[in-house]
Tab-separated table of C-alpha atoms and ligand atoms in Angstrom:
chain	number	residue	atom	x	y	z
N	1	MET	CA	98.071	141.455	99.462
N	2	SER	CA	97.264	137.808	100.267
N	3	LYS	CA	99.875	135.193	99.542
N	4	ASN	CA	99.075	132.398	97.100
N	5	ILE	CA	99.782	129.076	98.736
N	6	LEU	CA	99.728	125.948	96.638
N	7	PHE	CA	98.733	122.810	98.507
N	8	LEU	CA	100.275	119.600	97.249
N	9	VAL	CA	98.466	116.636	98.753
N	10	GLY	CA	100.686	113.598	98.418
N	11	SER	CA	97.854	111.099	98.435
N	12	LEU	CA	95.584	110.543	95.462
N	13	ARG	CA	93.204	108.510	97.593
N	14	GLU	CA	89.617	109.659	97.938
N	15	GLY	CA	89.086	110.332	101.634
N	16	SER	CA	92.811	110.910	102.145
N	17	PHE	CA	93.696	111.922	105.695
N	18	ASN	CA	96.360	114.239	104.302
N	19	TYR	CA	93.695	115.937	102.207
N	20	GLN	CA	91.552	116.247	105.330
N	21	MET	CA	94.442	117.914	107.131
N	22	ALA	CA	94.954	120.256	104.168
N	23	LYS	CA	91.288	121.265	104.395
N	24	GLU	CA	91.722	122.035	108.117
N	25	VAL	CA	94.753	124.183	107.362
N	26	GLU	CA	92.903	125.893	104.519
N	27	GLY	CA	90.258	126.893	107.072
N	28	LEU	CA	92.933	128.307	109.379
N	29	LEU	CA	94.362	130.361	106.512
N	30	GLU	CA	91.039	131.879	105.533
N	31	GLY	CA	91.430	135.616	105.029
N	32	LYS	CA	95.212	135.329	105.352
N	33	ALA	CA	96.150	133.505	102.157
N	34	VAL	CA	94.657	132.242	98.935
N	35	VAL	CA	94.873	128.457	98.802
N	36	THR	CA	94.904	126.387	95.616
N	37	TYR	CA	95.212	122.610	95.357
N	38	LEU	CA	97.641	121.245	92.810
N	39	ASP	CA	95.948	118.779	90.481
N	40	TYR	CA	98.728	116.484	89.297
N	41	LYS	CA	96.902	113.213	88.758
N	42	ASP	CA	97.476	113.365	84.972
N	43	VAL	CA	101.239	113.847	85.204
N	44	PRO	CA	102.779	110.598	83.924
N	45	VAL	CA	105.597	108.605	85.432
N	46	PHE	CA	108.740	110.565	84.680
N	47	ASN	CA	110.416	109.683	81.412
N	48	GLN	CA	112.993	111.930	79.764
N	49	ASP	CA	111.598	110.942	76.373
N	50	LEU	CA	108.363	112.728	77.336
N	51	GLU	CA	110.006	116.053	78.137
N	52	THR	CA	109.757	117.542	74.644
N	53	PRO	CA	107.299	118.729	73.541
N	54	VAL	CA	106.111	119.744	77.010
N	55	LEU	CA	103.017	117.772	77.985
N	56	ALA	CA	99.902	119.800	78.806
N	57	SER	CA	99.673	118.152	82.241
N	58	VAL	CA	103.277	119.116	83.009
N	59	ALA	CA	102.876	122.666	81.682
N	60	LYS	CA	99.815	123.091	83.909
N	61	VAL	CA	101.532	122.021	87.117
N	62	ARG	CA	104.577	124.145	86.304
N	63	GLU	CA	102.318	127.148	85.795
N	64	GLU	CA	100.535	126.519	89.096
N	65	ILE	CA	103.869	126.193	90.891
N	66	GLN	CA	105.244	129.361	89.319
N	67	LYS	CA	102.142	131.339	90.309
N	68	ALA	CA	102.451	130.272	93.944
N	69	ASP	CA	104.318	132.236	96.593
N	70	ALA	CA	104.768	129.061	98.602
N	71	ILE	CA	104.008	125.351	98.515
N	72	TRP	CA	102.656	123.356	101.430
N	73	ILE	CA	103.074	119.599	101.016
N	74	PHE	CA	100.733	117.283	102.926
N	75	SER	CA	102.283	113.882	102.639
N	76	PRO	CA	101.676	110.336	103.744
N	77	VAL	CA	104.637	108.057	104.408
N	78	TYR	CA	104.951	104.995	102.225
N	79	ASN	CA	107.395	102.369	103.442
N	80	SER	CA	109.315	104.896	105.490
N	81	ALA	CA	109.831	107.077	102.419
N	82	ILE	CA	108.394	109.918	100.331
N	83	PRO	CA	105.379	108.534	98.411
N	84	GLY	CA	106.056	107.814	94.749
N	85	PRO	CA	103.443	110.254	93.381
N	86	VAL	CA	105.035	113.211	95.211
N	87	LYS	CA	108.581	112.224	94.267
N	88	ASN	CA	107.490	111.807	90.661
N	89	LEU	CA	105.854	115.219	90.610
N	90	LEU	CA	108.889	116.871	92.199
N	91	ASP	CA	111.152	115.160	89.661
N	92	TRP	CA	109.103	116.681	86.831
N	93	ALA	CA	108.940	120.089	88.512
N	94	SER	CA	112.677	120.062	89.191
N	95	ARG	CA	113.541	120.028	85.505
N	96	VAL	CA	114.755	123.266	83.977
N	97	LEU	CA	112.082	125.264	82.190
N	98	ASP	CA	114.325	125.668	79.175
N	99	LEU	CA	116.098	122.426	78.338
N	100	THR	CA	118.590	124.299	76.141
N	101	ASN	CA	119.795	126.042	79.330
N	102	PRO	CA	120.750	123.207	81.684
N	103	GLY	CA	121.805	125.573	84.491
N	104	GLY	CA	118.594	127.577	84.271
N	105	PRO	CA	115.720	127.740	86.743
N	106	SER	CA	113.016	125.149	87.243
N	107	ALA	CA	109.475	126.032	88.300
N	108	LEU	CA	110.592	125.226	91.854
N	109	GLN	CA	113.562	127.583	91.923
N	110	ASP	CA	113.692	129.436	95.286
N	111	LYS	CA	110.108	128.469	96.087
N	112	VAL	CA	109.255	128.539	99.785
N	113	VAL	CA	108.141	125.051	100.830
N	114	THR	CA	106.985	123.381	104.007
N	115	VAL	CA	105.758	119.880	104.778
N	116	SER	CA	103.143	118.274	107.002
N	117	SER	CA	102.531	114.580	107.239
N	118	VAL	CA	99.653	112.450	108.385
N	119	ALA	CA	100.574	108.773	108.640
N	120	SER	CA	100.104	105.748	110.878
N	121	SER	CA	103.289	106.264	112.885
N	122	TRP	CA	106.890	107.328	112.545
N	123	GLN	CA	105.927	110.036	110.060
N	124	GLU	CA	108.877	112.163	111.238
N	125	LYS	CA	111.158	109.606	109.591
N	126	VAL	CA	110.277	111.009	106.175
N	127	PHE	CA	111.187	114.598	107.064
N	128	PRO	CA	114.973	114.319	106.562
N	129	ALA	CA	114.312	112.866	103.100
N	130	TYR	CA	112.056	115.818	102.296
N	131	ILE	CA	114.678	118.288	103.506
N	132	ASP	CA	117.354	116.606	101.346
N	133	LEU	CA	115.135	116.506	98.274
N	134	LEU	CA	113.678	119.997	98.605
N	135	THR	CA	117.097	121.519	99.239
N	136	PHE	CA	118.571	119.635	96.295
N	137	VAL	CA	115.887	121.002	93.959
N	138	ARG	CA	116.744	124.515	95.151
N	139	THR	CA	113.629	125.368	97.124
N	140	LYS	CA	113.670	127.286	100.401
N	141	VAL	CA	112.552	124.897	103.091
N	142	VAL	CA	110.797	126.677	105.947
N	143	GLY	CA	108.896	126.039	109.161
N	144	GLU	CA	108.705	123.271	111.657
N	145	PHE	CA	107.350	120.321	109.737
N	146	THR	CA	104.139	119.004	111.294
N	147	ALA	CA	103.598	115.324	112.011
N	148	ALA	CA	100.134	114.019	112.780
N	149	LYS	CA	99.219	110.470	113.629
N	150	VAL	CA	96.011	108.995	112.243
N	151	ASN	CA	93.555	108.716	115.168
N	152	PRO	CA	92.563	105.036	115.624
N	153	GLU	CA	88.835	105.616	114.948
N	154	ALA	CA	89.672	107.171	111.580
N	155	TRP	CA	90.584	103.752	110.184
N	156	GLY	CA	86.936	102.772	110.745
N	157	ASN	CA	84.970	105.959	110.127
N	158	GLY	CA	87.337	107.653	107.684
N	159	LYS	CA	87.359	110.898	109.663
N	160	LEU	CA	90.684	112.351	110.699
N	161	VAL	CA	90.653	114.224	113.994
N	162	LEU	CA	93.620	116.476	114.618
N	163	ALA	CA	94.576	117.484	118.139
N	164	ASP	CA	93.779	121.092	119.055
N	165	GLU	CA	97.392	121.601	120.183
N	166	LEU	CA	98.628	120.517	116.769
N	167	LEU	CA	96.272	122.895	114.977
N	168	ALA	CA	97.198	125.711	117.342
N	169	ALA	CA	100.885	125.159	116.611
N	170	LEU	CA	100.468	125.502	112.843
S	1	FMN	C1	102.230	101.455	100.504
S	1	FMN	C2	102.044	102.027	101.869
S	1	FMN	C3	103.097	102.095	102.743
S	1	FMN	C4	102.950	102.694	103.988
S	1	FMN	N1	104.029	102.828	104.815
S	1	FMN	C5	103.913	103.552	105.954
S	1	FMN	C6	105.059	103.845	106.758
S	1	FMN	O1	106.171	103.464	106.446
S	1	FMN	N2	104.898	104.577	107.877
S	1	FMN	C7	103.663	105.061	108.242
S	1	FMN	O2	103.566	105.734	109.267
S	1	FMN	N3	102.563	104.792	107.533
S	1	FMN	C8	102.669	104.053	106.394
S	1	FMN	N4	101.565	103.808	105.622
S	1	FMN	C9	100.271	104.263	106.102
S	1	FMN	C10	99.901	105.584	105.507
S	1	FMN	O3	100.827	106.590	105.844
S	1	FMN	C11	98.529	105.964	106.029
S	1	FMN	O4	97.611	105.011	105.534
S	1	FMN	C12	98.100	107.344	105.591
S	1	FMN	O5	96.871	107.605	106.157
S	1	FMN	C13	97.972	107.444	104.090
S	1	FMN	O6	97.685	108.773	103.771
S	1	FMN	P1	96.274	109.224	103.171
S	1	FMN	O7	95.246	108.913	104.203
S	1	FMN	O8	96.432	110.703	102.980
S	1	FMN	O9	96.050	108.480	101.910
S	1	FMN	C14	101.687	103.185	104.383
S	1	FMN	C15	100.608	103.087	103.491
S	1	FMN	C16	100.775	102.531	102.255
S	1	FMN	C17	99.590	102.479	101.313
């Protein structure tokens, strides 16, 4: 049976290079896995006062995460760090499903997760932060994280070109 892989693209930008990489990877996974993209644009900035009752946008992303066998994060680097939208989403998803049971599982509990990053340069610098965060929220971090540099022409024409060797190594 095919695995369900949830793609979390850490850029909300139209034309995102990380989204373009996700689409390439989706093509490579054709016939091997079912890919879904997490739509989290309506999840608000985290605020504990908004946890109860559970917001529809939060319930939806939790459900998508729970349905997935694995999560593949495609993330830019913002100021040498995990982009705010991804951190915010992971903060929400890290909360226990039942707030009356503080030691209970979150939607992320034991989820297999890997990370790829397309950025201008130094994208590997964000990987240790991802490993810390993803381990802390009790996911199972797997794989060699992939770092791809934006090809210079892409800044002009908007089209990311990934090296064949990088795609072959995925
Ligand atoms: C606020 C901000 C900070 C950034 N900081 C970094 C950085 O520290 N290192 C880096 O390699 N790229 C940095 N970039 C460049 C982005 O990683 C690059 O534009 C990337 O293509 C954005 O991803 P996207 O195309 O998927 O939106 C930054 C971009 C923004 C908007």
